[in-house]
XYZ file of C-alpha atoms in Angstrom:
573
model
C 79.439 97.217 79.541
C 78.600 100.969 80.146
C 79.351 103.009 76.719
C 81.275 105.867 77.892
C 82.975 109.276 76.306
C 86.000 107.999 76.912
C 82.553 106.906 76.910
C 111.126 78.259 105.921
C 113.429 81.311 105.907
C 116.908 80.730 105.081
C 115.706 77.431 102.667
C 114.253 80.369 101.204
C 116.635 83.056 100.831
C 118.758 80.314 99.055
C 115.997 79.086 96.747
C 116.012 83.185 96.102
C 119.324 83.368 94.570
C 119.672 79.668 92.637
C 116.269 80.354 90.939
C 113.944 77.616 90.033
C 112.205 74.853 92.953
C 110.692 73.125 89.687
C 112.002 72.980 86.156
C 111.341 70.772 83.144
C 113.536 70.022 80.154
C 112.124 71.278 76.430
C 113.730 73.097 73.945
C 112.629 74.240 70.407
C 114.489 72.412 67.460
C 117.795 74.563 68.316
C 119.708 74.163 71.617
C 121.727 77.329 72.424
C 124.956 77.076 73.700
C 126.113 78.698 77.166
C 128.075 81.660 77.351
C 131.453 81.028 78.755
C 132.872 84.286 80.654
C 136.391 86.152 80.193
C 138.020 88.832 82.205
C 137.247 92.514 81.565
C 140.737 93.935 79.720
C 140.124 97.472 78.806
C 138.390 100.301 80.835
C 140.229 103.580 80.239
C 141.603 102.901 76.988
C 138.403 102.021 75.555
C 138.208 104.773 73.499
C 141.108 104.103 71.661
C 140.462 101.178 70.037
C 136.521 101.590 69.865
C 134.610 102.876 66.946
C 131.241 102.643 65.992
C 129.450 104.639 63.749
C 127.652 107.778 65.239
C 128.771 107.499 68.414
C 131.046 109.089 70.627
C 132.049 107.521 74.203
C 132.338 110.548 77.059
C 133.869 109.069 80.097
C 135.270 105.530 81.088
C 135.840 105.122 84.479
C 136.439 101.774 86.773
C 134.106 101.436 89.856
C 135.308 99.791 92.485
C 133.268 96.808 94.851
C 130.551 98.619 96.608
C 130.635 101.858 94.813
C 127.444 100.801 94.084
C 124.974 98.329 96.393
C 121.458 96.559 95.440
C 119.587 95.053 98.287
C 122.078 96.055 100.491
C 124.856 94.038 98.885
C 128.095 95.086 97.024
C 128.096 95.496 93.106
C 131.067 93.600 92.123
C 134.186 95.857 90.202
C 133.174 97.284 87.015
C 133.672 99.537 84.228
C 131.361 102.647 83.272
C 131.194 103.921 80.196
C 128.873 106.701 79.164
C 128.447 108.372 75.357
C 125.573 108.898 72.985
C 124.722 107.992 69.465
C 123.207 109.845 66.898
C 123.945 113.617 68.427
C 121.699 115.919 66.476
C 119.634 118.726 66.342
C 116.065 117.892 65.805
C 113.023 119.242 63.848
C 111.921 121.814 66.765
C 115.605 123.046 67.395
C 116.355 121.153 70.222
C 119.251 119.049 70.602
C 118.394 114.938 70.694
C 120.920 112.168 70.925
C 120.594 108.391 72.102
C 122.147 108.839 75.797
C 123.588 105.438 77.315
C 126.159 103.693 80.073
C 127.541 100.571 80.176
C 128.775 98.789 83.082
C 130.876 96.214 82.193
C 131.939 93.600 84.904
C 135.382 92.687 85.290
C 134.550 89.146 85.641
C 132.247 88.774 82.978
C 129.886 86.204 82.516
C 129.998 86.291 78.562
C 126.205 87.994 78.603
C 125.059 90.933 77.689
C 121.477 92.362 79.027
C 119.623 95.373 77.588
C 117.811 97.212 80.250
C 114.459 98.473 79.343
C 113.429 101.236 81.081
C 109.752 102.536 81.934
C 107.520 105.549 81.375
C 108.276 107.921 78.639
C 111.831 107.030 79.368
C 113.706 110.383 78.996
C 116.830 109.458 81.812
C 119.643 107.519 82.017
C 118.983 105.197 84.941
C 121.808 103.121 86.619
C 122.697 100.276 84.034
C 121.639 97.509 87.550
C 119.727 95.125 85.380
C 117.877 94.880 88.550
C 114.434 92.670 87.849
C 111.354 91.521 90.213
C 109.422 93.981 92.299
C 112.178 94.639 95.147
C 115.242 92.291 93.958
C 117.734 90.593 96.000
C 119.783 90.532 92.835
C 120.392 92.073 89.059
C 122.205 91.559 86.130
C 124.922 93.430 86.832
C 125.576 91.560 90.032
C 125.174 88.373 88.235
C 128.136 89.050 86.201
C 126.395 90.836 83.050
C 127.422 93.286 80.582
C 124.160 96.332 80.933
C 123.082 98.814 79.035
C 120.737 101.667 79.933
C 119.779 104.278 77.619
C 117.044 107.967 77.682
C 115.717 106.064 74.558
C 116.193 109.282 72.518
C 115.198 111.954 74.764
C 115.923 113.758 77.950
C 112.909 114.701 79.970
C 109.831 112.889 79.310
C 106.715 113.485 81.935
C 104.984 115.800 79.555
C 105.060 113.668 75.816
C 106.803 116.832 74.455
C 109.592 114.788 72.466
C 106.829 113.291 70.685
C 106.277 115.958 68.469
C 110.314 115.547 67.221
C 109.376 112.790 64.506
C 113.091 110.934 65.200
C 112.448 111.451 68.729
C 109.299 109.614 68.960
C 110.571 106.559 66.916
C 113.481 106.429 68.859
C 111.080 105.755 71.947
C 109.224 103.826 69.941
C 111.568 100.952 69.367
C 114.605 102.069 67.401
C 116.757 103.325 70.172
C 116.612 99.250 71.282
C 117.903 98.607 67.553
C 120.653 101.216 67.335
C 121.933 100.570 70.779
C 122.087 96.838 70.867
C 124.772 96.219 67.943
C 126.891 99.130 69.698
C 126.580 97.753 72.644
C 128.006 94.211 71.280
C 130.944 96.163 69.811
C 131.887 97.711 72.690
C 131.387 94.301 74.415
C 134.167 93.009 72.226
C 136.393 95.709 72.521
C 136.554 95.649 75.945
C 136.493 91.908 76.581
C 138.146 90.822 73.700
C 135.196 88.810 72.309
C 131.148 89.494 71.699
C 129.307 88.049 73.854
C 127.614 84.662 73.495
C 124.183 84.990 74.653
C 122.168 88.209 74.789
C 118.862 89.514 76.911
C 116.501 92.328 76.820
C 113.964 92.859 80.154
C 112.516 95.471 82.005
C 108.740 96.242 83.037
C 106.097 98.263 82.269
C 106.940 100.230 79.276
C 110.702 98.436 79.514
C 108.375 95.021 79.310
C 106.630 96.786 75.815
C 110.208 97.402 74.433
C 111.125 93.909 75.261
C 108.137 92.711 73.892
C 108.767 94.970 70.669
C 112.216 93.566 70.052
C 110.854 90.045 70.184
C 109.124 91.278 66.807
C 111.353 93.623 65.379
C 114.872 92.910 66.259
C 114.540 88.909 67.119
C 118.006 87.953 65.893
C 119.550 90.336 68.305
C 118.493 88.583 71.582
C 118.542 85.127 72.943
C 116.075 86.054 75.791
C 113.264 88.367 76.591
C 112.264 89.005 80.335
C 108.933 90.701 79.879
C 107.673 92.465 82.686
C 103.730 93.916 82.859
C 104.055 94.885 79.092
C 101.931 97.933 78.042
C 102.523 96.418 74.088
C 99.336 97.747 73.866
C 99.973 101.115 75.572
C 97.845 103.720 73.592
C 94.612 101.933 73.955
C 95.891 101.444 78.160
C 96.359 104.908 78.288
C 92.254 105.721 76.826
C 91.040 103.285 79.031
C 92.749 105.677 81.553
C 90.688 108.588 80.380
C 87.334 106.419 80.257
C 87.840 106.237 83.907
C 88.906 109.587 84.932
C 85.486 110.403 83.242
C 83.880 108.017 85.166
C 85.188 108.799 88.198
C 84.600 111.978 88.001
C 80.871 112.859 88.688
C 81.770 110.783 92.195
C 84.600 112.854 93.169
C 84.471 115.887 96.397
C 83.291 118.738 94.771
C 86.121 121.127 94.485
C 88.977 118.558 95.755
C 92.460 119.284 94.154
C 95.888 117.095 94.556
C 98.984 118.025 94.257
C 100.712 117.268 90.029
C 103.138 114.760 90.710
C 104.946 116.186 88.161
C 104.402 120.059 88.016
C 104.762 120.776 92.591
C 102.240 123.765 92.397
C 99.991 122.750 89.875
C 96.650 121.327 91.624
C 94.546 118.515 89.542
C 91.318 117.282 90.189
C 91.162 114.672 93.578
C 89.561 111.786 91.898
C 90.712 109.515 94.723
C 87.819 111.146 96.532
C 85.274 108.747 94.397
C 86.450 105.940 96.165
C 88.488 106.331 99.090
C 91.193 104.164 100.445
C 88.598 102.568 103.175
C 86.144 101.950 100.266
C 89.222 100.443 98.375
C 90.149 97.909 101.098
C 86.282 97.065 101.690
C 86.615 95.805 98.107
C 89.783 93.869 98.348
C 88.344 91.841 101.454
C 85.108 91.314 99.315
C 87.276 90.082 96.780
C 89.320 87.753 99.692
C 86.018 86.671 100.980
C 84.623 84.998 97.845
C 87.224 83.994 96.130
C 90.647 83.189 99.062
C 89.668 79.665 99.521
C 89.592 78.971 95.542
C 92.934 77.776 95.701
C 92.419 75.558 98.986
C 94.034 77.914 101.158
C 92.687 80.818 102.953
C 95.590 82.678 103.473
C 94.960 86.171 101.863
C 96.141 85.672 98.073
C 93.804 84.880 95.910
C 95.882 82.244 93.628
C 93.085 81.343 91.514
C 92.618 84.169 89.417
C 90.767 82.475 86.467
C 88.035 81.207 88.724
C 87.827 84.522 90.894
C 86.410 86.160 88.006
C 83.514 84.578 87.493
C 83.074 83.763 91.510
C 83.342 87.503 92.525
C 80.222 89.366 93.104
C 80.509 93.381 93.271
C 76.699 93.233 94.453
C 77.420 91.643 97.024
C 79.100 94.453 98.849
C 76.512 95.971 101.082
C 75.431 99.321 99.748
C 74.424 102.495 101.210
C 71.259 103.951 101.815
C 70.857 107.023 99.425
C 71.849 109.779 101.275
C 74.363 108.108 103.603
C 77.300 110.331 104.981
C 79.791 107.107 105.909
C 82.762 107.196 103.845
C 84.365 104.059 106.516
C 84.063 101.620 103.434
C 81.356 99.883 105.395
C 79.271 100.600 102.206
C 79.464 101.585 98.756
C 76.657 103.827 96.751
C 75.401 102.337 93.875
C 76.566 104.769 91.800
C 80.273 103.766 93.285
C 79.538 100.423 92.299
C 78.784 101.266 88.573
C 81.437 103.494 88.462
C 83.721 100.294 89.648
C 82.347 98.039 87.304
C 82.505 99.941 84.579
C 86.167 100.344 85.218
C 87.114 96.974 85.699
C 84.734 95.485 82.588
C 86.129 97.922 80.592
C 85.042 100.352 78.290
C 83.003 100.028 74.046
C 83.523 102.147 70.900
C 80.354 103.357 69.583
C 79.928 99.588 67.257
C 80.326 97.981 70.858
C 83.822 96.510 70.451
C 85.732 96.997 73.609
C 88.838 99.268 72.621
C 90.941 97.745 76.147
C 90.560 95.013 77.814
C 89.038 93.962 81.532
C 91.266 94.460 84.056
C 90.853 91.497 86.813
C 89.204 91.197 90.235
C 92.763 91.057 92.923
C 92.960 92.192 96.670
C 95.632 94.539 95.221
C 92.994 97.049 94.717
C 93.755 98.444 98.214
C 97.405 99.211 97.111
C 98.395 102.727 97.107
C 100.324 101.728 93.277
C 96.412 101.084 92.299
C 95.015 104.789 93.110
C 97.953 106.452 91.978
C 96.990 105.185 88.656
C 93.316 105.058 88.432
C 93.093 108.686 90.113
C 96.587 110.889 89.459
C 98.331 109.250 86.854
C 94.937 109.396 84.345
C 95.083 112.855 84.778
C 99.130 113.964 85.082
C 100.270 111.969 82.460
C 98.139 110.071 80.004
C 96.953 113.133 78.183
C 100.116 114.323 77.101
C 101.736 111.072 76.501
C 98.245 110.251 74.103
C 98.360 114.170 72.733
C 102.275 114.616 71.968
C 103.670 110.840 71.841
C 100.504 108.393 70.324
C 98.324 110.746 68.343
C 98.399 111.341 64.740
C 98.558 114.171 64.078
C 98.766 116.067 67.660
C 96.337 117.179 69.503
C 95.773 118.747 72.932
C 94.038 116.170 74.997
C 91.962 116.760 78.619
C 91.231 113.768 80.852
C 88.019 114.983 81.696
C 86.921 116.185 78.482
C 88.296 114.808 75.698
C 86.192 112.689 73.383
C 87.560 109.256 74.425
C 85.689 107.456 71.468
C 86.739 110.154 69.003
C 90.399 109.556 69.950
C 90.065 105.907 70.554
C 88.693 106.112 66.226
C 91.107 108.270 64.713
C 94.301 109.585 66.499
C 95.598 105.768 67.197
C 95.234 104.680 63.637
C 95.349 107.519 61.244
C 98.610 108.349 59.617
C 99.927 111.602 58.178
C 102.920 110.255 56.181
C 105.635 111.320 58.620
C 104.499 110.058 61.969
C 103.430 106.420 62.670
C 99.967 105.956 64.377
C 100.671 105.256 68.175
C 99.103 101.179 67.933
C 102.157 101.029 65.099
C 104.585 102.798 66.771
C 104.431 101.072 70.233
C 103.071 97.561 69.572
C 105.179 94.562 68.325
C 103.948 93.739 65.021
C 102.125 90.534 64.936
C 100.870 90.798 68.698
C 97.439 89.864 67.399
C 98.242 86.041 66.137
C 101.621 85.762 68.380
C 103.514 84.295 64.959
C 106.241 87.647 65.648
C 107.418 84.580 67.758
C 108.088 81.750 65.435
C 111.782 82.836 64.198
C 112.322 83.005 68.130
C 110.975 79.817 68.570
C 112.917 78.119 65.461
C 116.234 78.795 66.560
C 115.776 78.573 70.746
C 115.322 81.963 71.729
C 112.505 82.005 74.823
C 110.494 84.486 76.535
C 109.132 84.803 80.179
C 106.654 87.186 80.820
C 105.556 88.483 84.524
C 102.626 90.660 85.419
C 101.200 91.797 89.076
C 97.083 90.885 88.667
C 96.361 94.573 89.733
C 98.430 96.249 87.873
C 96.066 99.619 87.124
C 97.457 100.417 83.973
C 98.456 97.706 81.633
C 96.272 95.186 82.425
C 97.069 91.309 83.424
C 94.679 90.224 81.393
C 95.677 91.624 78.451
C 98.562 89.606 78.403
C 96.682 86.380 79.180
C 94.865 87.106 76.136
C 97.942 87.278 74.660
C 99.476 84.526 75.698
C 96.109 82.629 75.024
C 96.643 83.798 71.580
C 99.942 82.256 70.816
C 99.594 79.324 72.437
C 96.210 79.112 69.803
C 99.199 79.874 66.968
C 101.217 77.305 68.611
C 98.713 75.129 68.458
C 98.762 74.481 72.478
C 102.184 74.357 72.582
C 102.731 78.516 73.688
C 104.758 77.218 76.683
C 108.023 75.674 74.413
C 109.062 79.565 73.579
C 107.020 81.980 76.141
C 105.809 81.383 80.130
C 103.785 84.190 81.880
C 104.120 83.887 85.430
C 101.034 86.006 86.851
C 101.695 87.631 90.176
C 98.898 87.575 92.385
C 98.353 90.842 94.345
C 101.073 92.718 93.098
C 100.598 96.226 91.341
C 102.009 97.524 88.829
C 105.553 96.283 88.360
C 105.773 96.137 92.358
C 103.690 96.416 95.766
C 100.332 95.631 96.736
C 99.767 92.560 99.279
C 101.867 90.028 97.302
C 105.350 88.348 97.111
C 106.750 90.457 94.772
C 110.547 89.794 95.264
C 111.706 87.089 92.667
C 114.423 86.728 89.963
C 113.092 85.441 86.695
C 116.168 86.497 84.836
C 118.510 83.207 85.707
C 115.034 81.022 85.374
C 115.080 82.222 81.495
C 118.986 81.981 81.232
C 118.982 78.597 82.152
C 116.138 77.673 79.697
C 117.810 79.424 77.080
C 121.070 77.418 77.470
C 120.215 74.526 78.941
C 116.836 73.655 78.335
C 115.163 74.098 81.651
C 111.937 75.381 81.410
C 111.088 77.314 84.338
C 107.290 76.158 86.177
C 107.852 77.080 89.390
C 109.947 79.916 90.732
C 110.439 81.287 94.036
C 108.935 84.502 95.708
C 108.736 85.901 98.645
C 106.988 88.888 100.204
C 109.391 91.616 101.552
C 108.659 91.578 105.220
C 110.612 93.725 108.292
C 113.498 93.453 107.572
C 114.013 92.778 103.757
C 116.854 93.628 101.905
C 115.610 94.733 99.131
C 112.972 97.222 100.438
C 110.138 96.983 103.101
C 106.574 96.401 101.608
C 104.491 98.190 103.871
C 101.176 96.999 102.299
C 101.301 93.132 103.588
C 98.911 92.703 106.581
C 100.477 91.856 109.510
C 99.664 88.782 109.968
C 101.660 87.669 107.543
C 104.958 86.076 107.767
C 107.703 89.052 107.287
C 109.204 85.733 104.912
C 106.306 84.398 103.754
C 106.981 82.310 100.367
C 104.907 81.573 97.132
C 105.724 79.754 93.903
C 105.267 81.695 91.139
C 103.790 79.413 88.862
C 103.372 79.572 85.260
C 99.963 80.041 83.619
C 97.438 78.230 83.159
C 98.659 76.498 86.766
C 97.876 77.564 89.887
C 99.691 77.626 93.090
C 97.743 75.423 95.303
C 97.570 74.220 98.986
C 98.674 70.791 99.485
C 96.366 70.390 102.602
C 98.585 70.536 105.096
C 102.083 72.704 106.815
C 102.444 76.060 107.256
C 100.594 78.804 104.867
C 104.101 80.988 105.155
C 105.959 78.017 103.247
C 106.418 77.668 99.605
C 107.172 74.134 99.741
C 103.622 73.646 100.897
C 102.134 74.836 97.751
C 102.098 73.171 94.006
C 101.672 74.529 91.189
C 99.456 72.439 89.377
């Protein structure tokens, strides 16, 4: 490790919307029961009877069928409500509150769903409960009560609400714990009873507050859909600055992009270190030694766990020093340590690595994979680590702060009024997994998904975790929590993968009836898609090609004969 400065089809479409091909029956020692539904009785007159401390409901107003569509299909009648909780003004003058909406089906299928949302938060996003990289479905459509919150805070890209103590808890984790008891009461009100199950998802930083709740507020949920979880998002986010610094000495001399964030502010190009042709001469390295690991050469690389110690980065043919081609038909050897280094990850100065490895996919080439690695380390991981995860705040520089400086003091000192950033946005008792035994004693379940090249939080990381409970468990991780990695897929969505799946029924139905979800369908979204054309799938792929997503440690394998574009020609074993 290099020491750095921070060192078939229709068949298919149906299998989409039921859920599982394969499910198994186990349970912890408590069976939940299944929510029954109820008709939605009060929309305008909400108001009137509801009151909860704190909060103050502004609007109420019935949406018809189709007001609003997902995939291309109508959201059923509903109810929105929008308010806030806890209106204040905060320690630097501004004004803070806990902005939410509720839409509230009018035929309700007695569940309620929490929707985590990602980044810094900071918005109110529609309350869709939508899940999987480009969904056919959500929870809303499925008959669920949602919730969507700012967590605390209105505009977010620069950390800046971090320095508002209240503020930065709220993101944190208690906005999740204030909002889900009012949300419950409101339930009630408006249906006439609370409802009988309850579920928190979301990805990315929605994943890390579902993740959180599992340790902090487990008697409030029933189910937790975790998606790419950055529960370890402070240490993601220095790993982020490792590599900008790596990157850096490889970059165009004098190249600038455009801020995402800020339109006329110009960053440093990093992407110019390793171009997009460089990036796909990796990923078919990658598909050339490790594709047929899972008996199929088909462009996924299913085997993940094997790929890791099969791939070969020197392998890659590498240019003669002084070489001009930038076609990918090459990389320098300095591009290839700079690569490693990344993916290995990086040491503190006692040669403990302070983030994980993140894992050899094809989904390197992805577009989602440079905007991290190159743009996002530099637009918005120093302000989120300055303002949001540092104690006490600092002003942090992507290509200049002092990575193993920051990575020893800001995450874990403490100045009495701010909690260090590991505290703040970790669940407590990540490190053993036993945050999940009260979960596990009285049926509660978890399913966790994550795209193999995600840039930021990485897969691996939550192997490890999952590795770790299932060492608490004593090999028995899978009765309470599945991780479903998603080969080739990005961060929450994209790359060359089948990225359109619903997980959230899968966990309903092993929260109330037993049914432990092994196998779920996914599909890649081809020409034509409902939910959103993935432009990134070569095109020699089936526009419907079909995957099980299979939960770890199995593997979705070839059976040795039918078509590669089918599902049901693949096992996961």
């Amino acid at each position: 490790m290099r020491k750095i400065l921070i060192t078939k089809s229709v068949l298919m479409s149906a299998l989409l919307m039921v859920g599982t091909i394969s499910c198994s029956p186990l349970s912890g020692p408590t069976r939940l029961t299944t929510a029954s539904g109820s008709l939605l009785k009060l929309c305008d007159g909400i108001s009137s009877q509801f009151n909860h401390p704190n909060t103050r409901l502004e609007s109420m107003q019935p949406q018809a069928a189709g007001v609003l569509k997902l995939a291309g299909k109508d959201i059923p009648a509903h109810c929105l409500v929008k308010g806030k909780m806890n209106e204040r003004k905060g320690s630097d003058g501004r004004d803070y509150a806990v902005a939410f909406e509720m839409r509230l089906p009018e035929n309700w299928n007695g569940r309620f769903f929490y929707q985590g949302n990602g980044g810094l938060d900071g918005n109110v996003v529609p309350a869709l409960g939508a899940t999987g990289g480009g969904p056919l479905t959500g929870a809303l459509m499925q008959g669920f009560a949602v919730i969507s919150s700012d967590a605390g805070h209105t505009g977010a890209q620069n950390g800046a609400f971090g320095l508002e103590t209240q503020a930065r808890l709220d993101y944190g984790y208690q906005a999740v714990g204030k909002l889900t008891p009012m949300a419950k009461e409101l339930i009630r009100t408006a249906y006439g009873k609370a409802p009988d199950r309850s579920y928190i998802g979301g990805c990315s930083n929605g994943g890390r507050h579902a993740m959180v709740a599992a340790a902090r507020y487990g008697e409030q949920f029933d189910g937790y859909l975790v998606g790419a979880p950055g529960y370890r998002l402070p240490h993601a986010a220095l790993a982020q600055l490792a590599g900008a610094q790596t990157w850096a000495p490889l970059m165009t001399s004098g190249a600038t992009t455009r801020h995402p964030f800020a339109p006329n502010v110009q960053i440093p190009d990093l992407s110019t270190a390793l171009n997009e042709a460089e990036r796909r001469a990796v990923g078919q390295a990658i598909l050339q030694q490790c594709d047929a690991l899972d008996g199929a050469v088909d462009g996924m690389v299913q085997a993940t766990q094997a790929c890791q110690t099969s791939f070969k980065l020197d392998r890659l043919p590498t240019c003669a020093a002084g070489a001009l081609t930038r076609d990918g038909s090459c990389l320098s050897s300095a591009q290839k340590q700079a690569l490693a280094a990344v993916q290995t990850g990086f040491q503190n100065e006692q040669g403990k690595a302070f983030y994980v490895n993140f894992p050899w996919d094809p989904g390197i080439a992805g577009r989602n994979w440079a905007q991290w690695k190159f743009v996002n380390a530099m637009a918005l991981d120093p302000g989120a680590i300055g303002s949001v995860f540092a104690v006490p705040p600092l002003a942090v520089d992507s290509l200049r702060s002092d990575v193993q400086d920051l990575a020893a003091r800001s995450l874990t000192a403490s100045d009495g009024t701010r909690e260090s950033g590991m505290s703040l946005m970790s669940p407590p008792g990540h490190e053993t997994g036993a945050s999940l035994d009260a979960l596990w004693k009285r049926g509660a379940k978890m399913v966790i998904y994550h795209g193999v090249s995600d840039a930021i939080f990485s897969a691996e990381d939550t192997r490890q975790w999952w590795e770790r409970l299932n060492a608490h468990r004593q090999g028995q991780a899978s009765d309470v929590a599945r991780y479903f990695p998603v080969v080739g897929m990005n961060h929450c969505s994209a790359g060359p993968a089948a990225d359109q799946f619903d997980l959230l029924m899968p966990l309903v139905r092993w929260v109330e009836q037993g049914l432990a979800p092994q196998a779920v369908p996914a599909q890649v979204r081809g020409a034509g898609n409902a939910g959103g054309v993935n432009d990134e799938l070569p095109a020699h792929w089936s526009a419907q090609r079909a995957r099980p997503l299979c939960a770890y440690p199995s593997v979705a394998r070839y059976k040795g004969s039918g078509s590669l574009e089918l599902a049901e020609n693949f096992v996961c074993q």
